[in-house]
Amino acid sequence: SLSVQWRMQGLGTVGNNTGMRILTSSLLISLLAWGGSASAQAPDKPSLTGTWQYQPRGTTCAEQYYFRSDGTMMVTSGKEVTESTYVLSDKTVGSGFYPFEMRVTQTNGKSDCRGNQTPAGQSTSTYLRFQGNGERLILCRDANLAACMGPLIRLKGRIGA
């Protein structure tokens, strides 16, 4: 949180000092207009709901991620289709990374774009970072850019399945 400390030195006594009362009144009005609080609020996180696409490097295959507002999602990758639950934290860590948890609840057992199969029950904990006004995102192993996947790009005009 942002803390504000006021240091008033050499301003004399408040008593009958009209200028000081005007300054104090103006300051009080400004603080009330600012919300009456000296703590700054974090900006709202962009919405994850909707359809996102990722093109894995070295493949001609595209993955699509359908995030629903109820905390469920569907991923299509190659011939694989998975259903999962997810939780995206409201608070960031590090430089704008949101903790992201996902657990696969169902799979069709077929291969994804890289030839792998994702088992039902698999859980992952990663960090998501939005870019480009919330229209792109990356998923990172830790709350830094050392090992990330992406970008996933929001597809316009499509909604989660």
CSV table of C-alpha atoms in Angstrom, one decimal:
chain,number,residue,atom,x,y,z
A,1,SER,CA,0.0,0.0,0.0
A,2,LEU,CA,1.0,3.5,-0.6
A,3,SER,CA,1.5,5.5,2.6
A,4,VAL,CA,1.6,9.2,2.8
A,5,GLN,CA,3.6,11.0,5.5
A,6,TRP,CA,3.1,14.7,6.1
A,7,ARG,CA,5.9,16.7,7.5
A,8,MET,CA,4.9,20.2,8.6
A,9,GLN,CA,7.8,22.3,9.7
A,10,GLY,CA,8.0,26.1,10.0
A,11,LEU,CA,4.3,26.7,9.3
A,12,GLY,CA,3.6,28.4,12.6
A,13,THR,CA,0.6,27.8,14.7
A,14,VAL,CA,-2.8,26.9,13.4
A,15,GLY,CA,-4.8,29.1,16.0
A,16,ASN,CA,-6.1,32.2,14.2
A,17,ASN,CA,-4.0,31.7,11.0
A,18,THR,CA,-6.6,31.9,8.2
A,19,GLY,CA,-4.2,30.8,5.5
A,20,MET,CA,-3.3,27.7,7.5
A,21,ARG,CA,-7.0,26.9,8.0
A,22,ILE,CA,-7.7,27.3,4.2
A,23,LEU,CA,-4.7,25.0,3.5
A,24,THR,CA,-5.9,22.4,6.0
A,25,SER,CA,-9.5,22.6,4.6
A,26,SER,CA,-8.3,22.2,1.1
A,27,LEU,CA,-6.1,19.3,2.0
A,28,LEU,CA,-9.1,17.6,3.8
A,29,ILE,CA,-11.4,18.1,0.8
A,30,SER,CA,-8.7,16.7,-1.5
A,31,LEU,CA,-8.3,13.6,0.6
A,32,LEU,CA,-12.0,13.1,0.8
A,33,ALA,CA,-12.3,13.5,-3.0
A,34,TRP,CA,-9.5,11.0,-3.4
A,35,GLY,CA,-11.5,8.4,-1.5
A,36,GLY,CA,-10.6,9.3,2.0
A,37,SER,CA,-7.7,6.9,2.1
A,38,ALA,CA,-4.0,7.1,1.7
A,39,SER,CA,-3.7,3.7,0.2
A,40,ALA,CA,-3.6,3.1,-3.6
A,41,GLN,CA,-5.7,0.3,-5.0
A,42,ALA,CA,-4.2,-2.1,-7.6
A,43,PRO,CA,-5.8,-1.8,-11.1
A,44,ASP,CA,-8.4,-4.4,-11.9
A,45,LYS,CA,-7.0,-7.5,-13.5
A,46,PRO,CA,-8.0,-8.1,-17.1
A,47,SER,CA,-10.6,-10.7,-17.8
A,48,LEU,CA,-9.5,-14.2,-18.7
A,49,THR,CA,-12.9,-15.2,-19.9
A,50,GLY,CA,-13.0,-15.9,-23.7
A,51,THR,CA,-11.0,-17.7,-26.3
A,52,TRP,CA,-7.2,-17.5,-26.5
A,53,GLN,CA,-4.9,-19.1,-29.1
A,54,TYR,CA,-1.3,-20.3,-28.8
A,55,GLN,CA,0.9,-21.4,-31.7
A,56,PRO,CA,3.6,-23.8,-30.2
A,57,ARG,CA,7.1,-23.1,-31.8
A,58,GLY,CA,8.1,-25.6,-34.4
A,59,THR,CA,4.6,-26.8,-35.2
A,60,THR,CA,1.8,-25.9,-37.6
A,61,CYS,CA,-0.7,-26.8,-34.9
A,62,ALA,CA,-2.6,-24.2,-32.9
A,63,GLU,CA,-3.9,-24.6,-29.4
A,64,GLN,CA,-7.1,-22.9,-28.3
A,65,TYR,CA,-8.0,-22.2,-24.7
A,66,TYR,CA,-11.7,-21.5,-23.8
A,67,PHE,CA,-11.8,-19.9,-20.4
A,68,ARG,CA,-15.3,-19.7,-18.8
A,69,SER,CA,-16.3,-17.2,-16.1
A,70,ASP,CA,-17.3,-20.1,-13.8
A,71,GLY,CA,-13.7,-21.2,-13.3
A,72,THR,CA,-13.8,-24.0,-15.9
A,73,MET,CA,-11.9,-24.2,-19.2
A,74,MET,CA,-11.5,-26.4,-22.3
A,75,VAL,CA,-8.3,-26.7,-24.2
A,76,THR,CA,-8.0,-28.1,-27.8
A,77,SER,CA,-4.5,-29.0,-28.9
A,78,GLY,CA,-4.0,-31.2,-32.0
A,79,LYS,CA,-6.5,-34.1,-31.4
A,80,GLU,CA,-6.5,-33.7,-27.7
A,81,VAL,CA,-9.5,-32.0,-25.8
A,82,THR,CA,-9.3,-31.5,-22.1
A,83,GLU,CA,-11.6,-30.0,-19.5
A,84,SER,CA,-10.2,-28.3,-16.5
A,85,THR,CA,-10.9,-26.1,-13.5
A,86,TYR,CA,-8.8,-23.1,-12.9
A,87,VAL,CA,-8.2,-20.3,-10.3
A,88,LEU,CA,-6.6,-17.0,-11.2
A,89,SER,CA,-5.5,-15.0,-8.2
A,90,ASP,CA,-6.8,-11.4,-7.7
A,91,LYS,CA,-3.4,-10.2,-6.5
A,92,THR,CA,-0.1,-10.0,-8.4
A,93,VAL,CA,3.3,-11.0,-7.2
A,94,GLY,CA,6.6,-9.8,-8.6
A,95,SER,CA,6.2,-7.6,-11.7
A,96,GLY,CA,2.6,-8.2,-12.5
A,97,PHE,CA,2.4,-12.0,-12.3
A,98,TYR,CA,-0.9,-13.6,-11.3
A,99,PRO,CA,-0.7,-17.0,-9.6
A,100,PHE,CA,-2.7,-19.5,-11.7
A,101,GLU,CA,-3.8,-23.0,-10.7
A,102,MET,CA,-5.2,-25.5,-13.1
A,103,ARG,CA,-6.4,-29.1,-12.7
A,104,VAL,CA,-7.4,-31.4,-15.6
A,105,THR,CA,-10.8,-33.0,-14.9
A,106,GLN,CA,-11.4,-34.8,-18.2
A,107,THR,CA,-9.5,-35.7,-21.3
A,108,ASN,CA,-10.3,-37.6,-24.5
A,109,GLY,CA,-6.9,-39.4,-24.3
A,110,LYS,CA,-5.6,-38.3,-27.7
A,111,SER,CA,-2.3,-36.5,-28.5
A,112,ASP,CA,-1.8,-32.8,-28.4
A,113,CYS,CA,0.2,-30.6,-30.8
A,114,ARG,CA,3.5,-32.0,-29.5
A,115,GLY,CA,2.4,-35.6,-29.5
A,116,ASN,CA,1.9,-35.7,-25.7
A,117,GLN,CA,-1.2,-36.8,-23.8
A,118,THR,CA,-2.4,-34.9,-20.7
A,119,PRO,CA,-3.7,-37.2,-17.9
A,120,ALA,CA,-6.9,-36.4,-16.0
A,121,GLY,CA,-6.1,-35.3,-12.5
A,122,GLN,CA,-2.9,-33.4,-13.5
A,123,SER,CA,-2.5,-30.2,-11.6
A,124,THR,CA,-0.2,-27.3,-12.5
A,125,SER,CA,0.7,-24.1,-10.6
A,126,THR,CA,2.1,-21.3,-12.8
A,127,TYR,CA,2.1,-17.6,-13.1
A,128,LEU,CA,0.1,-15.7,-15.7
A,129,ARG,CA,1.1,-12.2,-17.0
A,130,PHE,CA,-1.1,-10.1,-19.2
A,131,GLN,CA,0.4,-8.0,-22.0
A,132,GLY,CA,-1.0,-5.5,-24.5
A,133,ASN,CA,-4.0,-4.2,-22.5
A,134,GLY,CA,-5.1,-7.7,-21.6
A,135,GLU,CA,-5.2,-9.0,-25.2
A,136,ARG,CA,-2.1,-11.2,-24.8
A,137,LEU,CA,-0.8,-13.3,-22.0
A,138,ILE,CA,2.1,-15.5,-21.1
A,139,LEU,CA,2.3,-18.4,-18.6
A,140,CYS,CA,5.5,-18.7,-16.7
A,141,ARG,CA,6.9,-21.4,-14.4
A,142,ASP,CA,7.9,-18.8,-11.8
A,143,ALA,CA,7.0,-15.2,-11.2
A,144,ASN,CA,9.7,-14.0,-13.7
A,145,LEU,CA,10.4,-14.3,-17.4
A,146,ALA,CA,13.0,-17.0,-17.2
A,147,ALA,CA,10.8,-19.9,-18.4
A,148,CYS,CA,7.5,-18.9,-20.1
A,149,MET,CA,5.1,-20.2,-22.7
A,150,GLY,CA,3.2,-17.9,-25.1
A,151,PRO,CA,2.0,-15.5,-26.0
A,152,LEU,CA,-1.6,-16.6,-26.0
A,153,ILE,CA,-3.6,-14.1,-28.0
A,154,ARG,CA,-7.3,-13.3,-27.3
A,155,LEU,CA,-9.5,-14.1,-30.3
A,156,LYS,CA,-12.1,-11.4,-30.9
A,157,GLY,CA,-15.7,-12.3,-31.4
A,158,ARG,CA,-15.4,-15.8,-29.8
A,159,ILE,CA,-16.5,-16.7,-26.3
A,160,GLY,CA,-15.7,-19.6,-24.1
A,161,ALA,CA,-17.4,-22.9,-25.0
